[in-house]
Short mmCIF file of C-alpha atoms in Angstrom, two decimals:
data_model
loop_
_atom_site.label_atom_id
_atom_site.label_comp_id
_atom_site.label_asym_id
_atom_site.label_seq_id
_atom_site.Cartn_x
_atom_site.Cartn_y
_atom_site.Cartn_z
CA UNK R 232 163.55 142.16 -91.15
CA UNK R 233 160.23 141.10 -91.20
CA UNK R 234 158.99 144.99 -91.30
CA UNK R 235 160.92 145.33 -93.81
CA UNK R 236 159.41 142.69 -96.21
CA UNK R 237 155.94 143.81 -95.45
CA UNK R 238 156.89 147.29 -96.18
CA UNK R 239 158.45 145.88 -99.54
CA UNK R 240 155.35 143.96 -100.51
CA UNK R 241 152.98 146.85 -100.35
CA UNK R 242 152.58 148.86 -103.68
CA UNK R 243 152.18 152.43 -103.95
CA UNK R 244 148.49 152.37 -102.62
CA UNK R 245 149.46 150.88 -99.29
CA UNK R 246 148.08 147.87 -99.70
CA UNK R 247 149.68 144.16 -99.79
CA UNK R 248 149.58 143.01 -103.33
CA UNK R 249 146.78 140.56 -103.94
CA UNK R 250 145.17 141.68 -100.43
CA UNK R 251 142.61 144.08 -99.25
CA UNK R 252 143.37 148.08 -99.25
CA UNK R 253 145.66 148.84 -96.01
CA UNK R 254 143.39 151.92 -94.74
CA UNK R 255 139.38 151.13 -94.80
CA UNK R 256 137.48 153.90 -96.66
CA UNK R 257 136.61 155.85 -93.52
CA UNK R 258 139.98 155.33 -92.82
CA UNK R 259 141.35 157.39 -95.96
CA UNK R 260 138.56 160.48 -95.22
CA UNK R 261 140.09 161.16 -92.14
CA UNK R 262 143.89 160.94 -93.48
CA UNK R 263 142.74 163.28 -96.42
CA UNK R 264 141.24 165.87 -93.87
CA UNK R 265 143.89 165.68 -91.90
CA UNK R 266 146.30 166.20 -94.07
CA UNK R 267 143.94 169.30 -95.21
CA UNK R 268 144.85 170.84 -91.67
CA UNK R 269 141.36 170.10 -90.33
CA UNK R 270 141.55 169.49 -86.23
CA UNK R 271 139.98 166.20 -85.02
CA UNK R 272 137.01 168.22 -83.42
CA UNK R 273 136.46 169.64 -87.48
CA UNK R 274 136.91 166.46 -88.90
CA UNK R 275 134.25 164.47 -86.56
CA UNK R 276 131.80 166.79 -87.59
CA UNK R 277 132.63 166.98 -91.59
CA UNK R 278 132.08 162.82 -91.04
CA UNK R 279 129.13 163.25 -88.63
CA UNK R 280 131.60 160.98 -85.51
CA UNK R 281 132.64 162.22 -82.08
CA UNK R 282 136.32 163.28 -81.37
CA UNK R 283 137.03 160.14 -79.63
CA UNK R 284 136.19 157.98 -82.88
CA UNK R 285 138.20 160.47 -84.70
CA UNK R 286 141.10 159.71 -82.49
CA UNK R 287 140.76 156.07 -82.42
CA UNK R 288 140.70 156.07 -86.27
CA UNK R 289 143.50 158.11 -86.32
CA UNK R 290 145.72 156.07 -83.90
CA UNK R 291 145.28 152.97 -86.25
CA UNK R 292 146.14 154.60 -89.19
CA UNK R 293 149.32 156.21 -87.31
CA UNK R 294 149.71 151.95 -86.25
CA UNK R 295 148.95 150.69 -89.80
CA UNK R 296 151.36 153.33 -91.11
CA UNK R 297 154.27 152.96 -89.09
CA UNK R 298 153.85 156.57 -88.54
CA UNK R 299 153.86 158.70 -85.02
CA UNK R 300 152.06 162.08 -86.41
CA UNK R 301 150.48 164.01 -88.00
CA UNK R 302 153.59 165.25 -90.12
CA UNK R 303 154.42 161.85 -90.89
CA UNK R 304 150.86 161.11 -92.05
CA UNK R 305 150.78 163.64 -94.29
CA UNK R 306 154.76 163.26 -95.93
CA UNK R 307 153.18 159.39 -96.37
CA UNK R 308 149.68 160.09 -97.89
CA UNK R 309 151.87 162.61 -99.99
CA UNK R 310 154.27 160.16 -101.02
CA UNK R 311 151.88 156.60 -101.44
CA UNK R 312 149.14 158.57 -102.98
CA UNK R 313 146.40 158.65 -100.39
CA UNK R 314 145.18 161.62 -100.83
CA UNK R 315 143.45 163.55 -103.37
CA UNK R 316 144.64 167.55 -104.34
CA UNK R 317 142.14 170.10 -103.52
CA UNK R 318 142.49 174.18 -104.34
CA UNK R 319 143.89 175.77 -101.26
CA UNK R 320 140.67 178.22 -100.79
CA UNK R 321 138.09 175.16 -100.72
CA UNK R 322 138.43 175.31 -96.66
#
C-alpha cells in the first residue's frame, strides 16, 4: 500500500510533487543512452566513467524505478517522459 501511494504522488516526471527530481542528472544521461541501445561499456565512455560506475548508476535507477531491466527502463522513460527523441541514424 505504501508503494502504491508513493507511486501515486509522483507526477509524470518521476519526481514527488514539491520534492527534488527522482533520477539525478547523470542519472537521466545514462537512462537516455540506454534506452538509445548503447551497451554500458559505450555509454561509460560517451560520459567519460568506467563500466562499473555505469552499472552502479544503472542499478539505482532500476531501484528508484521499481524496474528489473533494461526493457522496463525504457517502456518507463517512454511512458514518464525521461527521455528525449533523437533521429534513428544519429548513432
Amino acid at each position: 500500500m505504501a508503494e502504491a501511494m508513493r507511486t501515486f504522488a509522483k507526477d509524470s516526471h518521476g519526481s514527488r510533487r514539491g520534492d527534488k527530481p527522482l533520477l539525478s542528472d547523470r542519472q537521466k544521461q545514462v537512462v537516455q543512452l540506454a534506452v538509445q541501445g548503447y551497451s554500458n561499456r559505450e555509454i561509460g565512455q560517451k560520459l567519460f566513467i568506467s563500466d562499473q560506475t555505469v552499472k552502479n548508476h544503472l542499478h539505482n535507477i532500476f531501484h528508484k524505478l521499481g524496474v528489473s531491466d533494461r526493457l522496463e527502463l525504457a517502456l518507463y522513460a517512454i511512458h514518464h517522459h525521461l527521455i528525449e527523441h533523437e533521429p534513428a541514424n544519429s548513432r
